[in-house]
Coordinates of N, CA, C and O and ligand atoms in Angstrom, one line a residue:
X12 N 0.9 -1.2 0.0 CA 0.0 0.0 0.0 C 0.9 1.2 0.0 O 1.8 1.5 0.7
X13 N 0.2 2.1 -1.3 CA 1.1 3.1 -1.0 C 0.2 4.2 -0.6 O -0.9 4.3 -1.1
X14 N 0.9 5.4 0.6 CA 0.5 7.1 0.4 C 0.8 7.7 0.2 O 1.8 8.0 0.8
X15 N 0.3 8.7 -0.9 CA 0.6 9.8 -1.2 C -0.2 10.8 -1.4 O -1.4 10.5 -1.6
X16 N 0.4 12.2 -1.3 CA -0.6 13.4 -1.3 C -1.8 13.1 -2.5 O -1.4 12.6 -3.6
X17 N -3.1 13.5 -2.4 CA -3.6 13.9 -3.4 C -3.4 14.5 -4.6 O -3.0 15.6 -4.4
X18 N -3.4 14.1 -5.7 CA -2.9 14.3 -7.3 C -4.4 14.9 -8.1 O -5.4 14.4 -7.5
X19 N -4.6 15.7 -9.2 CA -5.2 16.1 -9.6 C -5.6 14.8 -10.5 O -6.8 14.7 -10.8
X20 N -5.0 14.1 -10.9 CA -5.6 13.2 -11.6 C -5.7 11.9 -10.9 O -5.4 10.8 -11.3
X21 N -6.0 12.2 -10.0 CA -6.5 11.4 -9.0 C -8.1 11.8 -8.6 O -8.8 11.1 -7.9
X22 N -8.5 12.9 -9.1 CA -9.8 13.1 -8.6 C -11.0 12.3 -8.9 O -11.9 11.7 -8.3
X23 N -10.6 12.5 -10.1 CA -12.3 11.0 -10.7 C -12.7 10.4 -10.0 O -13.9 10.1 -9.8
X24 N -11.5 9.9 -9.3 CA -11.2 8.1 -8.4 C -11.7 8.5 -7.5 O -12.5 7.7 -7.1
X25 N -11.6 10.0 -6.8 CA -12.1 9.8 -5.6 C -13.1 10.3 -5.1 O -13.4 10.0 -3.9
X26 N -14.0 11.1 -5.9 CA -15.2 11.5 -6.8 C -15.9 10.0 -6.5 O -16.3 9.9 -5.3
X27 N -16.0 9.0 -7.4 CA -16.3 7.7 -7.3 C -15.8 7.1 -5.8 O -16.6 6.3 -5.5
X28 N -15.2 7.1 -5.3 CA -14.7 6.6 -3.7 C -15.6 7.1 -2.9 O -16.1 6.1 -2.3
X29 N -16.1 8.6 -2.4 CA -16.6 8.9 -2.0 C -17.8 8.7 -2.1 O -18.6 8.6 -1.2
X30 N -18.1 8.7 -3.3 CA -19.7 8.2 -3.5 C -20.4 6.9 -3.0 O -21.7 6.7 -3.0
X31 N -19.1 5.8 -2.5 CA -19.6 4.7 -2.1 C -19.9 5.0 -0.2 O -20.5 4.2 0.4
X32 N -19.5 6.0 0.4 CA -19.6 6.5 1.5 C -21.1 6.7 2.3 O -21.2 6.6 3.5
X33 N -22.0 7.0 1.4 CA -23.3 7.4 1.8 C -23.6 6.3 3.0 O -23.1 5.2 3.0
X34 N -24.3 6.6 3.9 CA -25.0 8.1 4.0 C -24.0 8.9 5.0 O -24.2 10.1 5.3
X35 N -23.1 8.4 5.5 CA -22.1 9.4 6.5 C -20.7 10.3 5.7 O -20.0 11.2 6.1
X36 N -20.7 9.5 4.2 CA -19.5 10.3 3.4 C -20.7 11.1 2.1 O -21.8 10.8 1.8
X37 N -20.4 11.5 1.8 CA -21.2 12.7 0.6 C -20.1 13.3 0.0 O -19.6 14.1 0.7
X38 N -19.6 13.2 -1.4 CA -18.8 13.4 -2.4 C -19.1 15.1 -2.4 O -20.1 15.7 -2.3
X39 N -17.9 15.5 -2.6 CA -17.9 17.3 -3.1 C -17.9 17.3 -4.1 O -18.0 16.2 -4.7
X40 N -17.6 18.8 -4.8 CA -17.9 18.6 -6.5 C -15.9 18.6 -7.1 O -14.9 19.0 -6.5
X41 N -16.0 18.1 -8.1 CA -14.6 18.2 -8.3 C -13.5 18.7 -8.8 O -12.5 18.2 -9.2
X42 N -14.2 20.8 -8.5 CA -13.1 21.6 -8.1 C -13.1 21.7 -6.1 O -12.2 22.2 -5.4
X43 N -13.9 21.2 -5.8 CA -13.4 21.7 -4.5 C -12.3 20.3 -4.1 O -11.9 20.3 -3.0
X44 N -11.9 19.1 -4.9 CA -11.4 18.4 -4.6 C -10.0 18.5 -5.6 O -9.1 17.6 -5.5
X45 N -9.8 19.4 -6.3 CA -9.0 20.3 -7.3 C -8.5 21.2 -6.5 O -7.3 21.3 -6.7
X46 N -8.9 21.9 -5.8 CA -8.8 22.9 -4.6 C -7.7 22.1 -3.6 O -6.5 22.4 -3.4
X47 N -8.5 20.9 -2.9 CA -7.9 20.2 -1.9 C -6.5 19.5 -2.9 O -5.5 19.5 -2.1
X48 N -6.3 19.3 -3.4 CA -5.5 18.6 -4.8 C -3.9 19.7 -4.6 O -3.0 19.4 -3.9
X49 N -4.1 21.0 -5.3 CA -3.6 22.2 -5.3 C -2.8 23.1 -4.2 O -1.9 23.8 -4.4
X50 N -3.8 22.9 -2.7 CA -3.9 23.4 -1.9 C -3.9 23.5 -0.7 O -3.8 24.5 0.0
X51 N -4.1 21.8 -0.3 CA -4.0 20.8 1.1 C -3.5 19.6 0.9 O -3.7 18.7 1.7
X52 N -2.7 19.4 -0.3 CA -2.4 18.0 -0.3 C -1.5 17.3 0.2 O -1.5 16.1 0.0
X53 N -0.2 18.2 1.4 CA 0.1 17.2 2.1 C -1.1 16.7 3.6 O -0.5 15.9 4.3
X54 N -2.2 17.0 3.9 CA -3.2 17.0 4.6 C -4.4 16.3 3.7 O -5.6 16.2 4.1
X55 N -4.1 15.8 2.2 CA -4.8 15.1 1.4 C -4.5 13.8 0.9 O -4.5 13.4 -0.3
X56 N -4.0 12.9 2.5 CA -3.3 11.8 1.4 C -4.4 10.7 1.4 O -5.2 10.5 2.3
X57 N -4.2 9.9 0.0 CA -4.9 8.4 -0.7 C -4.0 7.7 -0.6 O -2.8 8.0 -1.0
X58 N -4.4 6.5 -0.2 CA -3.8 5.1 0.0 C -4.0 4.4 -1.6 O -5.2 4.5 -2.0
X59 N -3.0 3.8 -2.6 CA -3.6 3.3 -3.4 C -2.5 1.9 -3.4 O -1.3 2.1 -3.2
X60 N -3.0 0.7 -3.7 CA -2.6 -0.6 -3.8 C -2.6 -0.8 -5.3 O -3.7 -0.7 -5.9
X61 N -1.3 -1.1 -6.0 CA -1.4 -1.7 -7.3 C -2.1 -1.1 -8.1 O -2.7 -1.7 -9.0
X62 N -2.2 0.6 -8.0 CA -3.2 1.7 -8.6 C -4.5 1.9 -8.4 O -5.2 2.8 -8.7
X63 N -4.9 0.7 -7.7 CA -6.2 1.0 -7.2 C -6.2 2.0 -6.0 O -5.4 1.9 -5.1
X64 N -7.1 3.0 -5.8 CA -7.7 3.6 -4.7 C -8.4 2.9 -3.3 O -9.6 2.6 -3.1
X65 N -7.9 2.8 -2.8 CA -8.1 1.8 -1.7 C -8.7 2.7 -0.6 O -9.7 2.3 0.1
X66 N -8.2 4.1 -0.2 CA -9.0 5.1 0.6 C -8.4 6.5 0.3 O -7.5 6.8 -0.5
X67 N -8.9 7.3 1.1 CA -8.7 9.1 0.8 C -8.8 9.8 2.5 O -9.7 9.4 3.3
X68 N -8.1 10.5 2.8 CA -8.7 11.7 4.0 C -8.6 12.7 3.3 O -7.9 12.9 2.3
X69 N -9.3 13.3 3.8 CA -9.6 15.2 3.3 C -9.4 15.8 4.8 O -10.2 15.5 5.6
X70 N -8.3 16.7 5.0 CA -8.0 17.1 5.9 C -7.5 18.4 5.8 O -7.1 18.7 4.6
X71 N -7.4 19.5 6.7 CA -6.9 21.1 7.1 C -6.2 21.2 8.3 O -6.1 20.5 9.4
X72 N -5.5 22.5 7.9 CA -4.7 23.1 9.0 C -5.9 24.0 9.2 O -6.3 24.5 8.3
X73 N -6.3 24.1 10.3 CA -7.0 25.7 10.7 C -6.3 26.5 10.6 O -5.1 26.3 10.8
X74 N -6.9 27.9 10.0 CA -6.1 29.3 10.0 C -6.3 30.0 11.8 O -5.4 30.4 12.5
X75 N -8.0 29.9 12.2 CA -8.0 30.2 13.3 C -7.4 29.7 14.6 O -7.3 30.3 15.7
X76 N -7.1 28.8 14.4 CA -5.9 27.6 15.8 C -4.9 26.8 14.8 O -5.1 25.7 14.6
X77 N -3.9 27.5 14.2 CA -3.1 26.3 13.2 C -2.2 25.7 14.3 O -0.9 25.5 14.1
X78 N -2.9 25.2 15.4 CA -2.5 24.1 16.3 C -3.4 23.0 16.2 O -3.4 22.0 16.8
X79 N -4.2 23.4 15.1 CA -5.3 22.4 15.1 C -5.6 21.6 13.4 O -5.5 22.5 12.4
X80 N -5.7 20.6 13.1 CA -5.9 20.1 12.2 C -7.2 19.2 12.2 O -7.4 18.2 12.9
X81 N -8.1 20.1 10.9 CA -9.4 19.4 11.3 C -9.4 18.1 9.9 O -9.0 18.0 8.8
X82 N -10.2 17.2 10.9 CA -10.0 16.0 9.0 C -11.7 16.0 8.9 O -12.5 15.6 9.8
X83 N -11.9 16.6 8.0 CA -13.4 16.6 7.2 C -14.1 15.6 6.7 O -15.3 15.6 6.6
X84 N -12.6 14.0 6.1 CA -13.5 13.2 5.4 C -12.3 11.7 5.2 O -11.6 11.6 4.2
X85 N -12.4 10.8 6.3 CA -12.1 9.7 6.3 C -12.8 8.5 5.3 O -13.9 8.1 5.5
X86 N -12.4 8.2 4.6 CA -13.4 7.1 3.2 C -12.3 5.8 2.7 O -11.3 5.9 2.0
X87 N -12.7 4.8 3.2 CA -11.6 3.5 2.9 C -12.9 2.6 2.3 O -14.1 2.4 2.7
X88 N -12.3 2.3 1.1 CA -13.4 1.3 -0.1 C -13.8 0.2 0.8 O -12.9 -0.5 1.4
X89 N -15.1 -0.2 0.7 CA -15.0 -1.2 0.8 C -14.6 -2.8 0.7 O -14.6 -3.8 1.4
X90 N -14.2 -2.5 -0.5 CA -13.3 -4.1 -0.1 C -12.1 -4.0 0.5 O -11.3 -5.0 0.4
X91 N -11.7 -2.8 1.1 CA -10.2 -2.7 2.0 C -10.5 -2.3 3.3 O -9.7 -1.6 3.9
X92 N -11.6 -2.4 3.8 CA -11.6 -2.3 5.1 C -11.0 -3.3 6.0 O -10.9 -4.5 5.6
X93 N -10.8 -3.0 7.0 CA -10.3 -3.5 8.3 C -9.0 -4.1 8.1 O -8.7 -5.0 8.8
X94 N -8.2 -3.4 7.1 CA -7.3 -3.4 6.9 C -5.6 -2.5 6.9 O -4.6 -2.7 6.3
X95 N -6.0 -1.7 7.7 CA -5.1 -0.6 8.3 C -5.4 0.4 7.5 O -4.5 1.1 7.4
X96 N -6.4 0.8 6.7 CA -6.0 2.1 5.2 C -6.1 3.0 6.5 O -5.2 3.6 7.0
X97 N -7.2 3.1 6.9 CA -7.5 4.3 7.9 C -7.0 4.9 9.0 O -7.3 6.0 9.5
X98 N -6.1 3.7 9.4 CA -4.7 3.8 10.3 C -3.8 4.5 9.5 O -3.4 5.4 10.1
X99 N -3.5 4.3 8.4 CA -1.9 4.5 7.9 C -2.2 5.7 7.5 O -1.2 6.5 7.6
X100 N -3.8 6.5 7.0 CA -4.1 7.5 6.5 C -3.8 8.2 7.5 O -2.7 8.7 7.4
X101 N -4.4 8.6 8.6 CA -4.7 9.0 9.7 C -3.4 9.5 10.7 O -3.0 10.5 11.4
X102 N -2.9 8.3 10.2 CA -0.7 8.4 10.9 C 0.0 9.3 9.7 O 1.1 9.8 10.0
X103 N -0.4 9.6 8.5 CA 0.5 10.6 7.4 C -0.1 11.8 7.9 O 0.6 12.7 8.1
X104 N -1.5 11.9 8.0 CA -1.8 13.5 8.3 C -1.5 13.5 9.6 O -1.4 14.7 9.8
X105 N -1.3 12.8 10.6 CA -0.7 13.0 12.1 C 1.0 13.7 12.3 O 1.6 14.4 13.0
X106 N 1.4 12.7 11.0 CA 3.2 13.0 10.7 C 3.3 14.5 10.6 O 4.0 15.3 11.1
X107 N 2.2 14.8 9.5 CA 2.5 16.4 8.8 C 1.9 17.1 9.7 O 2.3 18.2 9.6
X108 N 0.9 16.9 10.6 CA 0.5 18.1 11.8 C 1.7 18.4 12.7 O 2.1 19.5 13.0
X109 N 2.3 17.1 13.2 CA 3.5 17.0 13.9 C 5.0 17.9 13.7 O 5.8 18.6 14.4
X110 N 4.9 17.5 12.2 CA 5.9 18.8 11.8 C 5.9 19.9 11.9 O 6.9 20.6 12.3
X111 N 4.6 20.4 11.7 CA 4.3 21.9 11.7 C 4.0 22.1 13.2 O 3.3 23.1 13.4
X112 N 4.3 21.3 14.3 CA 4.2 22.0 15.9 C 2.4 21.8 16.2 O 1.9 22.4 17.2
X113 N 1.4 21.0 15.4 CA 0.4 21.1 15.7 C -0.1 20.2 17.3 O 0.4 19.2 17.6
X114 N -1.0 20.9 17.9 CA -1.4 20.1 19.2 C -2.4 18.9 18.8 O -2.3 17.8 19.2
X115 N -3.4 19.5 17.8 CA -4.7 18.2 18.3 C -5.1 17.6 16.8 O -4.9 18.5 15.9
X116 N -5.4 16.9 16.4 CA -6.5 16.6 15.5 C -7.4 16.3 15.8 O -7.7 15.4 16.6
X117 N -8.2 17.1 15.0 CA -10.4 16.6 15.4 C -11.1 16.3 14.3 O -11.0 17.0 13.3
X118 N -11.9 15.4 14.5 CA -12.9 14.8 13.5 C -14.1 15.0 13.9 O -14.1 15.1 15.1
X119 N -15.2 15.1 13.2 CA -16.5 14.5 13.8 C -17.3 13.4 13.0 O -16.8 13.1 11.9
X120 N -18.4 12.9 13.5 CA -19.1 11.9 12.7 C -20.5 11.9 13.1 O -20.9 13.1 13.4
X121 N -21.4 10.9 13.3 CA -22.5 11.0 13.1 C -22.7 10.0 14.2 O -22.0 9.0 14.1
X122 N -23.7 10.0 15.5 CA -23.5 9.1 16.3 C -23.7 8.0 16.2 O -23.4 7.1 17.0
X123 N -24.5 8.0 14.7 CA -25.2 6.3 14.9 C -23.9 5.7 14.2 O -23.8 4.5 14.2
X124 N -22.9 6.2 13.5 CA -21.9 5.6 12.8 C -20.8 4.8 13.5 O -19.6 5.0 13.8
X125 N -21.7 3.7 13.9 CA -20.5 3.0 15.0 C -19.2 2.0 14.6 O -18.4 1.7 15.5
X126 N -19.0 1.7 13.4 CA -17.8 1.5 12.7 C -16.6 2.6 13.1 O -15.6 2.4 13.7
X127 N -17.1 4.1 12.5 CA -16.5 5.3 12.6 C -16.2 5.4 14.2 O -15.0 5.5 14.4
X128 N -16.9 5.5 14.9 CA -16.4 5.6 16.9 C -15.5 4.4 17.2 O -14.7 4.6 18.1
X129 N -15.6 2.9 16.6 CA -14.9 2.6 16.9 C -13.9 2.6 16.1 O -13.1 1.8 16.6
X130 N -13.5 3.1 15.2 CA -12.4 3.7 14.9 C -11.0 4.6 15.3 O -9.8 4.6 15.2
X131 N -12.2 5.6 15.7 CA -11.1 6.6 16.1 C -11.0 6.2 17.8 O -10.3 6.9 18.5
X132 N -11.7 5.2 18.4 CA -11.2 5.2 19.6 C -9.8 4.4 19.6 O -8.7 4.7 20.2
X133 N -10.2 3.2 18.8 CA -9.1 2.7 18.4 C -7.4 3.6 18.3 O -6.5 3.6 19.1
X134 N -7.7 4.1 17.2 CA -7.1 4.7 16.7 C -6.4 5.7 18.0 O -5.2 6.0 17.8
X135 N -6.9 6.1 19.0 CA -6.2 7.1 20.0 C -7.1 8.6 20.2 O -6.8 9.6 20.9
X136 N -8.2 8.2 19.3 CA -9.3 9.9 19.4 C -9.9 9.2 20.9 O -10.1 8.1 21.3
X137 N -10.1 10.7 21.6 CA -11.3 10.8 22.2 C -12.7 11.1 21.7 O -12.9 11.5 20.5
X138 N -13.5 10.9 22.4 CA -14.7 11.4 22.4 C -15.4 12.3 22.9 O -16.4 11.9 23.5
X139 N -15.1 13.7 22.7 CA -15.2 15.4 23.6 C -16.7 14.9 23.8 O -17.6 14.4 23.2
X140 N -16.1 15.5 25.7 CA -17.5 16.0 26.0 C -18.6 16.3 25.5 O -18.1 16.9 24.6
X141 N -19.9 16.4 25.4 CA -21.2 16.2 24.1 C -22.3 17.2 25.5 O -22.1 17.6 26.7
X142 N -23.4 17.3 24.6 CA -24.4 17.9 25.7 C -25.1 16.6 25.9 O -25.7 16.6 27.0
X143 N -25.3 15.6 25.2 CA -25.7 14.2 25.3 C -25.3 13.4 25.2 O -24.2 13.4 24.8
X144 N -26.1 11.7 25.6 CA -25.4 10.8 25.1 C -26.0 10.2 23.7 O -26.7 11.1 23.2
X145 N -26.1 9.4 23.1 CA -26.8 8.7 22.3 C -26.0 7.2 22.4 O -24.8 7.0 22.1
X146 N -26.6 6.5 22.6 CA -26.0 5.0 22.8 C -24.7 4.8 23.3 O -23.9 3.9 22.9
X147 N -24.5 6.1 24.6 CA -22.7 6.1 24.9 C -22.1 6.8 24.0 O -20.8 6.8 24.2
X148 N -22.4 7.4 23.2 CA -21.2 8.7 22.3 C -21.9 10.0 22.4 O -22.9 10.5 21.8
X149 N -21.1 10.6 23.3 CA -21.1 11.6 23.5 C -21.4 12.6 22.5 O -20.5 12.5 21.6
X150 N -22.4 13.5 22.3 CA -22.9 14.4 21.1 C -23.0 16.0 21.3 O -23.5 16.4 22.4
X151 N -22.7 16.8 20.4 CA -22.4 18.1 20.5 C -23.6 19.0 19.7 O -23.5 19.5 18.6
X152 N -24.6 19.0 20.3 CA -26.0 19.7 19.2 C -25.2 20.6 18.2 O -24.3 21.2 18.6
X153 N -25.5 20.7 17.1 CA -25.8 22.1 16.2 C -24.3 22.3 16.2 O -23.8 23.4 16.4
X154 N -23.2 21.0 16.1 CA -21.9 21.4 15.8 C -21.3 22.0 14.4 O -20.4 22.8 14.1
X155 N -22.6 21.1 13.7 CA -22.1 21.9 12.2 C -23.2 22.7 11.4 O -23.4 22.7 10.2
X156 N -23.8 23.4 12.6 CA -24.8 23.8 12.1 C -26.2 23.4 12.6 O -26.5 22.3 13.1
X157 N -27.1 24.3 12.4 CA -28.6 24.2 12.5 C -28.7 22.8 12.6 O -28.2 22.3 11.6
X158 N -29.5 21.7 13.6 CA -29.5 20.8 13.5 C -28.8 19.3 12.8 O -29.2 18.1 12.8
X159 N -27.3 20.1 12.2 CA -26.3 18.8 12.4 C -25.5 18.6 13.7 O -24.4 19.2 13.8
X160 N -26.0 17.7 14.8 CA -25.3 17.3 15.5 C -24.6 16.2 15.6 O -25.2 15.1 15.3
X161 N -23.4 16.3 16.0 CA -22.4 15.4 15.6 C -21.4 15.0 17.3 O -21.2 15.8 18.2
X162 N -21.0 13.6 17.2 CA -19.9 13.3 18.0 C -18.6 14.0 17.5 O -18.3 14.2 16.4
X163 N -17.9 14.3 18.5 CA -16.7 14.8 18.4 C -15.6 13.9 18.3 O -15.8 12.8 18.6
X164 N -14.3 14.2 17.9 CA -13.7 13.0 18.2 C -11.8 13.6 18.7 O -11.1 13.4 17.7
X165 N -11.3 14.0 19.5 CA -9.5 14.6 18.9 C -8.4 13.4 19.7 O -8.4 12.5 20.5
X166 N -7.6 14.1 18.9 CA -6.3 13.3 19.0 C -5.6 14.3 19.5 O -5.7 15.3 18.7
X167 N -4.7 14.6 20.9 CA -3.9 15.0 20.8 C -2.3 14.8 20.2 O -1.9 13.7 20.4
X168 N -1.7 15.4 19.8 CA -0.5 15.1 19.0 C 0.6 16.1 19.7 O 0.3 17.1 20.3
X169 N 2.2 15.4 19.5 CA 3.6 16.3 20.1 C 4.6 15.8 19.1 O 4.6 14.9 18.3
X170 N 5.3 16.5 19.5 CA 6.9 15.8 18.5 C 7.4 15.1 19.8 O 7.3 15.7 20.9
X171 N 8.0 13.9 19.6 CA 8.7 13.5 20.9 C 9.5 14.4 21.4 O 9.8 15.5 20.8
X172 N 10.1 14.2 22.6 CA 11.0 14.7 23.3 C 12.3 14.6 22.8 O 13.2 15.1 23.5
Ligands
LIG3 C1 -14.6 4.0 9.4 C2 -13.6 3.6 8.3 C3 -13.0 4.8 7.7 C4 -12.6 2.6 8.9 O1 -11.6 2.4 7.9 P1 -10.7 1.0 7.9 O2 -9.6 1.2 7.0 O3 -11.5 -0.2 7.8 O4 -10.1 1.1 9.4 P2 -8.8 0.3 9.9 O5 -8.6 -1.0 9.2 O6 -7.6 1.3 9.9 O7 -9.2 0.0 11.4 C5 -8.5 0.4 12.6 C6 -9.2 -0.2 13.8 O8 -10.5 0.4 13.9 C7 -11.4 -0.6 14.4 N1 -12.5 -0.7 13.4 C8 -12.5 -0.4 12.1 N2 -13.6 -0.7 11.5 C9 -14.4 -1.3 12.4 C10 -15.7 -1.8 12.4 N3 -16.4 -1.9 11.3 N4 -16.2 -2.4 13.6 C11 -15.4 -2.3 14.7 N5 -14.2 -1.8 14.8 C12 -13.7 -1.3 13.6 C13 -10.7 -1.9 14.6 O9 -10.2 -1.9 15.9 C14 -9.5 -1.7 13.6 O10 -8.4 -2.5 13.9 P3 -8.5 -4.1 13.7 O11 -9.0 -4.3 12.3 O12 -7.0 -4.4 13.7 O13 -9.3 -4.7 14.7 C15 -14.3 2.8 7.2 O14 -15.2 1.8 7.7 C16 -15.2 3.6 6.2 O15 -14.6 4.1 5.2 N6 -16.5 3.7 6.5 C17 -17.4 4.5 5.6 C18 -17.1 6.0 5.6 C19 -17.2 6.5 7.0 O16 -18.2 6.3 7.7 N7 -16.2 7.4 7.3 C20 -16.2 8.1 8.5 C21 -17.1 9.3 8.4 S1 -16.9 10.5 9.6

C-alpha cells in the first residue's frame, strides 16, 4: 500500500470513492477536490494498492488555531476495510500536523456511525464531551450547524521529546 498526497488526476477516483460513502460520506464537486488537490495536499493523502484507490482523507490546518488540524473526510473502499487504510491514512496526516508543531487533530461523525467511533477510539481519538449521550457517544448539538449534531472526536499530538 502506498501514500501519497492527493494528485489532480487522481480526482475521478475519488469522486467515485466517496460516493460509495453514503449516507455518512457525501462526495464534493470536483473543483473543491481540485482545490484540496492544489492546496491541502500534504493533509490530502490516498492510500492506493497496485493503482487501485483503496481510501482518501480530506484534511486542514486551521487558519484560526493552526495548532489544530481538522479532517473533514475519512473514506476506505469497501473491499479494503479493516485493513489498516484508515490507520496509515490518519498516521501521514498526524506525521505532517506534527511537523508543523500542531497540538490536536479533530474529526466528527454521526453518532449512529458505529464502525466510525470505533475507529477513532481505536485509533487514540477521544470522544469530547457532548451535551448528550446517544448509545454512549457523547454528542455536541448544532456542531455543524442548525441541526447537524455530531460526535466529536480529537487526538492529541507532540513531536517526541
Ligand atoms: C470507518 C472507516 C474509515 C474505517 O476504515 P478502515 O480502513 O476499515 O479502518 P482500519 O482498518 O484502519 O481499522 C483500525 C481499527 O479500527 C477498528 N475498526 C475499524 N472498522 C471497524 C468496524 N467496522 N467495527 C469495529 N471496529 C472497527 C478496529 O479496531 C480496527 O483495527 P483491527 O481491524 O486491527 O481490529 C471505514 O469503515 C469507512 O470508510 N467507512 C465508511 C465511511 C465513513 O463512515 N467514514 C467516517 C465518516 S466520519
Amino acid at each position: 500500500m502506498i501514500v501519497s498526497p492527493l494528485r489532480p488526476d487522481l480526482i475521478s477516483e475519488v469522486e467515485r470513492l466517496m460516493a460509495l460513502g453514503e449516507p455518512f460520506v457525501r462526495p464534493r464537486t470536483s473543483s473543491d477536490y481540485w482545490l484540496y488537490a492544489r492546496l491541502f495536499s500534504s493533509t490530502c493523502p490516498v492510500a492506493l494498492e497496485g493503482g487501485t484507490l483503496a481510501g482518501a482523507v480530506i484534511a486542514f490546518r486551521s487558519q484560526d488555531d493552526p495548532t489544530d488540524v481538522y479532517v473533514q473526510d475519512v473514506m476506505v473502499h469497501p473491499d479494503y476495510r479493516r485493513r489498516g487504510v484508515a490507520r496509515l491514512l490518519l498516521d501521514s496526516v498526524r506525521t505532517r500536523a506534527v511537523g508543523w508543531g500542531c497540538h490536536r487533530l479533530y474529526l466528527t461523525s454521526e453518532p449512529e456511525n458505529r464502525p466510525a467511533h470505533r475507529t477513532w477510539l481505536t485509533l487514540g481519538f477521544r470522544n469530547a464531551p457532548g451535551d448528550r449521550h446517544v448509545d454512549g457517544v457523547q454528542v455536541l448539538a448544532d456542531f455543524k450547524g442548525p441541526g447537524k449534531d455530531r460526535a466529536v472526536y480529537e487526538l492529541p499530538v507532540s513531536r517526541q521529546p
